[in-house]
XYZ file of C-alpha atoms in Angstrom:
116
model
C 0.000 0.000 0.000
C 2.953 2.366 0.474
C 3.452 2.254 -3.285
C 0.554 4.700 -3.754
C 2.216 7.665 -1.973
C 5.507 6.848 -3.723
C 3.744 6.801 -7.092
C 1.988 10.073 -6.311
C 5.389 11.618 -5.595
C 6.736 10.347 -8.919
C 3.788 11.933 -10.716
C 4.222 15.248 -8.879
C 7.929 15.347 -9.744
C 7.287 14.471 -13.395
C 4.539 17.061 -13.812
C 6.552 19.780 -12.066
C 9.560 19.221 -14.324
C 7.405 18.938 -17.434
C 5.795 22.282 -16.603
C 9.193 23.931 -16.056
C 10.304 22.637 -19.470
C 7.045 23.712 -21.156
C 6.536 20.093 -22.203
C 3.302 18.920 -23.726
C 3.791 15.299 -22.648
C 5.915 13.135 -20.373
C 6.950 10.059 -22.366
C 9.272 8.091 -20.055
C 10.309 8.132 -16.411
C 13.471 6.370 -15.248
C 13.461 5.215 -11.636
C 16.308 3.881 -9.484
C 15.233 1.475 -6.745
C 17.488 -0.241 -4.256
C 17.305 -4.006 -3.957
C 16.354 -3.578 -0.291
C 13.622 -1.015 -0.960
C 10.269 -2.422 0.034
C 8.535 -1.078 -3.072
C 7.147 -3.418 -5.739
C 7.561 -2.458 -9.403
C 4.218 -3.965 -10.464
C 2.342 -2.095 -7.739
C 3.928 1.212 -8.728
C 2.995 0.519 -12.352
C -0.572 -0.362 -11.315
C -1.032 2.889 -9.392
C 0.708 4.862 -12.144
C -1.777 3.687 -14.745
C -4.606 4.994 -12.556
C -3.293 8.296 -11.186
C -1.563 9.504 -14.359
C -4.846 9.437 -16.304
C -5.876 12.777 -17.756
C -2.461 14.339 -17.051
C 0.443 15.114 -19.419
C 2.094 11.972 -17.964
C -0.672 9.602 -19.049
C 0.849 6.720 -21.002
C 4.407 7.492 -19.883
C 6.549 4.385 -19.622
C 8.149 3.670 -16.260
C 11.644 2.184 -16.410
C 12.936 0.503 -13.249
C 16.648 0.123 -12.513
C 17.485 -1.968 -9.463
C 20.524 -1.006 -7.389
C 22.222 -4.011 -5.748
C 22.471 -4.099 -1.976
C 25.876 -3.487 -0.452
C 26.699 -3.948 3.225
C 29.731 -3.164 5.341
C 30.712 -5.487 8.172
C 30.965 -3.638 11.487
C 33.648 -6.071 12.720
C 36.188 -6.167 9.873
C 34.768 -3.297 7.724
C 34.686 -5.510 4.611
C 32.137 -4.350 2.014
C 30.027 -7.098 0.425
C 26.801 -7.911 -1.365
C 24.459 -10.083 0.701
C 23.417 -13.361 -0.872
C 19.726 -14.326 -0.615
C 19.085 -12.043 2.344
C 22.063 -13.372 4.322
C 23.774 -10.592 6.282
C 26.649 -12.715 7.609
C 29.997 -11.280 6.521
C 31.674 -13.606 4.006
C 35.096 -12.426 5.208
C 34.971 -12.763 9.019
C 31.556 -14.362 9.671
C 30.331 -11.338 11.649
C 26.617 -10.484 11.745
C 26.637 -6.735 12.414
C 26.422 -4.807 9.164
C 25.724 -1.287 7.952
C 23.754 -0.761 4.737
C 25.894 1.129 2.219
C 23.560 0.838 -0.795
C 20.287 -0.779 -1.714
C 17.601 1.328 -0.032
C 17.520 4.099 -2.651
C 14.396 5.244 -4.452
C 14.622 8.168 -6.858
C 13.616 9.584 -10.209
C 16.765 9.512 -12.361
C 15.442 11.018 -15.574
C 12.253 12.265 -17.186
C 11.822 12.202 -20.957
C 9.416 14.709 -22.431
C 7.851 15.702 -25.723
C 7.992 19.447 -26.179
C 5.421 19.297 -28.959
C 5.075 22.010 -31.535
């Protein structure tokens, strides 16, 4: 259910930037989502198809780019990518880890049609 507010934010960002660029239509939106983000691509797409209706962003294609998770062991400071949700450090076997990457969620780019 938290995909709805996230999708509303995407739409607000897209429409604001389209207006600043005097665009007639938003054609594509490129999103970066961390592997650990709790957002579901299909749910965002579902909400997008509903809330973008009757706006300059209607029909815009959402492109999702997943950012791999990266952790840092708090014992040996080794950086690693967790395998299948395992947080155990592959170097020292420690369990305490800090998330370095993988929780991101952002709009990377918006493609527009300036029309004529």
